[in-house]
CSV table of C-alpha atoms in Angstrom, one decimal:
chain,number,residue,atom,x,y,z
A,1,MET,CA,46.0,21.2,48.2
A,2,HIS,CA,44.7,23.1,45.2
A,3,GLY,CA,46.3,20.4,42.9
A,4,PHE,CA,44.8,17.6,44.9
A,5,THR,CA,41.3,19.2,44.6
A,6,VAL,CA,41.7,19.5,40.8
A,7,SER,CA,42.8,15.8,40.6
A,8,ILE,CA,39.7,14.7,42.6
A,9,ILE,CA,37.4,16.7,40.3
A,10,SER,CA,39.2,15.1,37.2
A,11,ILE,CA,38.7,11.6,38.6
A,12,VAL,CA,35.0,12.3,39.3
A,13,LEU,CA,34.4,13.6,35.8
A,14,ALA,CA,36.3,10.7,34.3
A,15,LEU,CA,34.2,8.2,36.3
A,16,SER,CA,31.0,10.0,35.2
A,17,GLY,CA,31.9,9.4,31.6
A,18,TYR,CA,32.9,5.9,32.3
A,19,LEU,CA,29.7,5.1,34.2
A,20,GLU,CA,27.5,6.4,31.4
A,21,SER,CA,25.8,3.4,29.9
A,22,ASP,CA,26.1,2.4,26.3
A,23,ALA,CA,22.3,3.1,26.0
A,24,ASP,CA,22.8,6.7,27.2
A,25,ARG,CA,25.6,7.3,24.7
A,26,ALA,CA,23.5,5.8,21.9
A,27,TRP,CA,20.5,7.9,22.9
A,28,LYS,CA,22.6,11.1,22.8
A,29,ALA,CA,23.6,10.3,19.3
A,30,ILE,CA,20.0,10.0,18.0
A,31,SER,CA,19.3,13.7,18.4
A,32,ALA,CA,21.2,16.6,16.8
A,33,PRO,CA,20.5,20.3,16.4
A,34,SER,CA,19.1,21.3,13.0
A,35,VAL,CA,20.6,24.1,11.0
A,36,GLY,CA,18.2,26.8,9.9
A,37,LEU,CA,19.0,28.5,6.6
A,38,SER,CA,17.3,31.2,4.6
A,39,GLY,CA,17.1,32.3,1.0
A,40,GLU,CA,16.2,30.2,-2.1
A,41,ALA,CA,19.5,28.6,-2.5
A,42,ASP,CA,19.9,28.0,1.2
A,43,ARG,CA,16.4,26.5,1.4
A,44,VAL,CA,17.4,23.8,-1.1
A,45,ALA,CA,20.5,23.1,1.0
A,46,SER,CA,18.4,23.1,4.1
A,47,TYR,CA,16.0,20.5,2.7
A,48,ARG,CA,18.8,18.3,1.5
A,49,GLN,CA,20.6,18.5,4.8
A,50,ARG,CA,17.4,17.7,6.6
A,51,GLU,CA,16.7,14.7,4.5
A,52,GLU,CA,20.2,13.4,4.9
A,53,SER,CA,20.3,14.1,8.7
A,54,ASN,CA,16.9,12.6,9.4
A,55,ARG,CA,17.8,9.4,7.5
A,56,GLN,CA,21.0,9.2,9.5
A,57,MET,CA,19.2,9.8,12.8
A,58,ARG,CA,16.6,7.2,11.8
A,59,GLU,CA,19.3,4.6,11.2
A,60,ARG,CA,20.7,5.4,14.7
A,61,GLY,CA,17.3,5.0,16.2
A,62,LEU,CA,16.8,1.6,14.6
A,63,ASP,CA,20.1,0.6,16.0
A,64,PHE,CA,19.1,1.8,19.4
A,65,TRP,CA,15.8,-0.1,19.2
A,66,ARG,CA,17.5,-3.4,18.3
A,67,ARG,CA,20.4,-3.1,20.8
A,68,PHE,CA,18.4,-1.9,23.9
A,69,PRO,CA,15.0,-3.8,23.9
A,70,ASP,CA,14.3,-2.9,27.6
A,71,ASP,CA,14.9,0.8,27.2
A,72,VAL,CA,11.6,2.6,27.1
A,73,ARG,CA,13.2,5.6,25.3
A,74,ARG,CA,12.9,3.6,22.1
A,75,TYR,CA,9.1,4.3,22.2
A,76,GLU,CA,9.8,8.0,22.5
A,77,TRP,CA,12.1,7.7,19.4
A,78,LEU,CA,9.4,5.9,17.4
A,79,VAL,CA,6.9,8.7,18.0
A,80,SER,CA,9.4,11.4,17.0
A,81,THR,CA,10.8,9.7,13.9
A,82,ASN,CA,7.3,9.6,12.5
A,83,ALA,CA,7.3,13.4,12.5
A,84,ALA,CA,10.7,13.6,10.9
A,85,GLN,CA,10.7,14.6,7.2
A,86,VAL,CA,12.2,11.5,5.5
A,87,GLY,CA,11.3,11.2,1.9
A,88,TYR,CA,13.8,8.5,1.0
A,89,TRP,CA,14.6,10.4,-2.1
A,90,GLN,CA,17.0,8.6,-4.5
A,91,ASP,CA,18.6,12.0,-5.3
A,92,ALA,CA,18.5,14.2,-2.3
A,93,GLU,CA,19.4,17.3,-4.3
A,94,ALA,CA,16.5,16.8,-6.8
A,95,GLY,CA,14.0,16.2,-4.0
A,96,ALA,CA,15.2,19.2,-2.1
A,97,ARG,CA,14.8,21.5,-5.1
A,98,LEU,CA,11.2,20.4,-5.6
A,99,GLN,CA,10.5,20.7,-1.9
A,100,ALA,CA,11.8,24.2,-1.9
A,101,GLN,CA,9.4,25.1,-4.6
A,102,ASP,CA,6.5,23.3,-2.8
A,103,ARG,CA,6.2,21.0,-5.8
A,104,TYR,CA,5.5,17.3,-5.6
A,105,LEU,CA,6.3,16.0,-9.1
A,106,PRO,CA,7.4,12.4,-8.9
A,107,VAL,CA,10.8,12.1,-7.2
A,108,PRO,CA,12.3,8.6,-7.4
A,109,VAL,CA,12.8,7.0,-4.0
A,110,ASP,CA,15.5,4.7,-2.7
A,111,GLU,CA,13.3,1.6,-2.9
A,112,ALA,CA,15.6,-0.7,-1.0
A,113,ALA,CA,16.0,1.6,2.0
A,114,PHE,CA,12.3,2.6,2.0
A,115,SER,CA,11.1,-1.1,1.8
A,116,ALA,CA,13.4,-2.0,4.6
A,117,TRP,CA,12.1,0.8,6.8
A,118,ARG,CA,8.4,-0.2,6.1
A,119,MET,CA,9.1,-3.8,7.1
A,120,ALA,CA,10.9,-2.7,10.3
A,121,TYR,CA,8.3,-0.1,11.2
A,122,ALA,CA,5.4,-2.6,11.0
A,123,SER,CA,7.1,-4.8,13.6
A,124,MET,CA,8.0,-1.9,15.8
A,125,ARG,CA,4.6,-0.3,15.6
A,126,ALA,CA,2.9,-3.6,16.7
A,127,GLU,CA,5.2,-3.8,19.7
A,128,PHE,CA,4.7,-0.1,20.5
A,129,MET,CA,0.9,-0.3,20.5
A,130,ALA,CA,0.8,-3.3,22.8
A,131,ALA,CA,3.6,-2.3,25.2
A,132,PRO,CA,2.3,-1.6,28.8
A,133,ALA,CA,5.0,1.1,29.2
A,134,VAL,CA,3.5,3.1,26.3
A,135,THR,CA,0.9,5.7,27.4
A,136,ASP,CA,-2.3,6.4,25.4
A,137,ALA,CA,-0.9,10.0,24.9
A,138,GLN,CA,2.1,8.5,23.1
A,139,ARG,CA,-0.2,6.2,21.0
A,140,LEU,CA,-2.3,9.1,19.9
A,141,SER,CA,0.8,11.1,19.1
A,142,LEU,CA,2.1,8.3,16.9
A,143,ILE,CA,-1.1,7.9,15.0
A,144,MET,CA,-1.5,11.6,14.5
A,145,ASN,CA,2.0,11.8,13.2
A,146,GLU,CA,1.3,8.9,10.8
A,147,LEU,CA,-1.9,10.7,9.6
A,148,ARG,CA,-0.3,14.1,9.1
A,149,TRP,CA,3.2,13.4,8.0
A,150,GLY,CA,2.6,10.1,6.2
A,151,MET,CA,0.0,12.0,4.0
A,152,HIS,CA,2.5,14.8,3.4
A,153,ARG,CA,5.2,12.5,2.2
A,154,SER,CA,2.7,10.6,0.1
A,155,ARG,CA,2.3,13.6,-2.1
A,156,ASN,CA,5.3,12.2,-3.9
A,157,ALA,CA,3.8,9.5,-6.1
A,158,PRO,CA,6.8,7.0,-5.9
A,159,TYR,CA,6.5,7.1,-2.0
A,160,ARG,CA,3.1,5.5,-2.4
A,161,PHE,CA,4.3,3.2,-5.2
A,162,ASN,CA,2.6,5.3,-7.8
A,163,LYS,CA,-0.9,4.3,-6.6
A,164,PRO,CA,-3.7,6.5,-5.3
A,165,PHE,CA,-3.4,7.4,-1.6
A,166,ASP,CA,-4.8,4.5,0.5
A,167,LEU,CA,-8.1,5.9,1.9
A,168,ASP,CA,-8.9,2.6,3.6
A,169,ASP,CA,-5.7,2.7,5.6
A,170,PHE,CA,-6.2,6.4,6.4
A,171,LEU,CA,-9.7,5.7,7.8
A,172,ALA,CA,-8.5,2.7,9.8
A,173,LYS,CA,-6.0,5.0,11.5
A,174,ILE,CA,-8.7,7.5,12.2
A,175,ASP,CA,-10.8,4.7,13.8
A,176,GLU,CA,-7.8,3.5,15.8
A,177,TYR,CA,-7.1,7.1,17.1
A,178,LEU,CA,-10.8,7.6,18.1
A,179,ALA,CA,-10.9,4.2,19.8
A,180,ILE,CA,-7.9,5.0,22.0
A,181,GLN,CA,-9.3,8.5,22.7
A,182,ALA,CA,-12.6,7.0,23.8
A,183,ARG,CA,-10.8,5.2,26.6
A,184,GLY,CA,-10.5,8.6,28.3
A,185,GLU,CA,-7.0,8.2,29.5
A,186,SER,CA,-5.8,10.9,27.0
A,187,GLN,CA,-7.5,13.1,24.5
A,188,GLY,CA,-4.5,13.8,22.4
A,189,GLY,CA,-2.9,17.2,22.0
A,190,GLY,CA,-3.0,20.1,19.6
A,191,PHE,CA,-5.0,18.6,16.7
A,192,GLY,CA,-8.5,17.3,16.5
A,193,ILE,CA,-9.2,14.3,14.4
A,194,THR,CA,-10.8,16.4,11.6
A,195,TYR,CA,-7.5,18.3,11.1
A,196,PRO,CA,-5.7,15.5,9.1
A,197,ILE,CA,-9.0,14.8,7.2
A,198,SER,CA,-9.3,18.4,6.1
A,199,SER,CA,-5.6,18.5,5.1
A,200,MET,CA,-6.1,15.4,3.0
A,201,TYR,CA,-8.9,17.0,1.1
A,202,ASN,CA,-6.6,19.9,0.3
A,203,TYR,CA,-4.0,17.6,-1.2
A,204,THR,CA,-6.2,15.3,-3.3
A,205,GLY,CA,-4.6,16.1,-6.6
A,206,SER,CA,-1.1,15.4,-5.4
A,207,LEU,CA,-2.3,12.3,-3.7
A,208,GLY,CA,-3.7,10.8,-6.9
A,209,LEU,CA,-7.3,11.1,-5.8
A,210,ASP,CA,-10.1,12.3,-8.1
A,211,VAL,CA,-13.4,14.0,-7.2
A,212,GLU,CA,-15.4,10.8,-7.5
A,213,ALA,CA,-13.1,9.0,-5.0
A,214,MET,CA,-13.4,11.9,-2.6
A,215,GLN,CA,-17.1,12.0,-2.8
A,216,ARG,CA,-17.4,8.3,-2.1
A,217,PHE,CA,-15.0,8.7,0.9
A,218,THR,CA,-17.1,11.7,2.1
A,219,GLU,CA,-20.2,9.5,2.0
A,220,ARG,CA,-18.4,6.9,4.2
A,221,LEU,CA,-17.5,9.6,6.7
A,222,MET,CA,-21.2,10.8,6.8
A,223,VAL,CA,-22.2,7.4,8.4
A,224,HIS,CA,-19.1,7.3,10.7
A,225,PRO,CA,-20.0,6.5,14.3
A,226,ASN,CA,-18.1,9.6,15.5
A,227,GLU,CA,-20.4,12.6,15.6
A,228,GLU,CA,-17.6,15.1,15.0
A,229,VAL,CA,-16.5,13.3,11.8
A,230,GLN,CA,-20.2,13.0,10.7
A,231,ALA,CA,-20.8,16.7,11.1
A,232,TRP,CA,-17.6,17.6,9.2
A,233,ALA,CA,-18.4,15.2,6.4
A,234,ALA,CA,-22.0,16.6,6.1
A,235,ARG,CA,-20.5,20.1,5.6
A,236,LYS,CA,-18.1,18.8,3.0
A,237,ASN,CA,-20.8,16.9,1.2
A,238,SER,CA,-22.8,20.1,0.7
A,239,ILE,CA,-19.9,21.3,-1.5
A,240,PHE,CA,-20.1,18.1,-3.6
A,241,ALA,CA,-23.9,18.6,-3.9
A,242,TRP,CA,-23.3,22.2,-5.1
A,243,ARG,CA,-21.0,21.0,-7.8
A,244,LYS,CA,-23.8,18.9,-9.3
A,245,THR,CA,-26.3,21.7,-9.2
A,246,PRO,CA,-26.2,24.1,-12.2
A,247,MET,CA,-25.8,27.7,-11.2
A,248,GLU,CA,-28.9,29.7,-11.6
A,249,LEU,CA,-28.0,33.2,-12.6
A,250,SER,CA,-29.8,35.7,-14.8
A,251,MET,CA,-29.2,39.5,-15.1
A,252,SER,CA,-28.4,42.2,-17.5
A,253,ASP,CA,-24.9,42.7,-18.7
A,254,VAL,CA,-23.0,46.0,-18.7
A,255,TYR,CA,-24.7,46.9,-22.0
A,256,GLY,CA,-28.2,46.2,-20.7
A,257,ARG,CA,-28.6,43.0,-22.6
A,258,PRO,CA,-30.2,40.0,-20.8
A,259,PHE,CA,-27.9,37.3,-19.6
A,260,ASP,CA,-29.0,33.9,-18.5
A,261,MET,CA,-26.6,31.2,-17.4
A,262,LYS,CA,-28.9,28.5,-18.8
A,263,ASP,CA,-27.9,29.7,-22.3
A,264,TYR,CA,-24.3,28.6,-21.6
A,265,ARG,CA,-24.8,25.1,-20.4
A,266,GLY,CA,-21.9,22.8,-21.4
A,267,LYS,CA,-19.5,25.8,-21.8
A,268,ILE,CA,-16.9,27.3,-19.6
A,269,VAL,CA,-18.0,30.6,-18.2
A,270,LEU,CA,-15.8,33.0,-16.2
A,271,ILE,CA,-17.8,35.3,-13.9
A,272,ASN,CA,-15.9,38.3,-12.5
A,273,PHE,CA,-17.7,40.0,-9.6
A,274,TRP,CA,-16.4,43.5,-8.9
A,275,PRO,CA,-17.7,46.6,-7.1
A,276,SER,CA,-18.8,49.6,-9.0
A,277,GLY,CA,-18.1,52.1,-6.3
C-alpha cells in the first residue's frame, strides 16, 4: 500500500510538470536571484555579473513578449526591465570598473544590441500604454523608471550617442506622467514627480548639460501648468539668480586691514569661514 501511495504521488507530480504551460516555464526563466558581493574587487565582479545577467534576462523577456502576445505578464516584465541596470557596455569588465568607482567616463556601448533594443522598446511601449489590461499604476511605474534609470544610464555619453541629455524628451515624460496621475486612478508610488527632476540637476555635468541649458530648462518649468513643478522651479531659479549677483562682502581681515569683495571682481576668491571659539 505504501508503494502504491508513492506511485500515485509521483504520477501527480509528473502531471503537474507536464501540465505547466510553455508560458509558465518561460516566465520562470525571466527572473533569477542576484548575487550580492562585497569588497572593491567583488564590487567590480558584481557589476559585471549584473550587467551580463540583466542583458540575458532582457533577451528572455523579449522572447516571452513575442511568443505569448496574450499573456498579461509581459506588461509586468516591461515595467521591471526598465529598472534593470543594463548599460549595453561593449566591454562589461571596463564598464563595471568605472561603475564601481562611481565614474561615468565614456564607456563604448554595443551599438547593434542597443539600437535593436531601442527599436523593440518603442513598439512595446506603445502597445503597453494603450493596452486595456495595463493599470495606471503600471503606466506610472514605467514612466518613473524611464525618468530615473534612463537618466542614470545616460550619464555614460555613448549611451546617449554622445549628445547632451534630451531635455525635451525628459519633459514630455514628466507631462505624460502628470496627465495619467490627473486621471485619479493612481497617484503613483514612492517618488513625487520632482524627484527625478532634482536628480537630473545633480547629474548635469555627466549628462553633457551646461549651466545655460539648465537655466533655460528651469525657466520652462517655472511656467509649467503643474503647481508643484512650478514651485520647485521657482526655488531652483533663485539659485541661478544668486549666481548672477556679485557677492557683497566687506570686513576687516585677521590683521585689521579693510577687505572689500568689490576689489576682487574678475578674480577667483576662496573664502574660508571658521569659528574662533
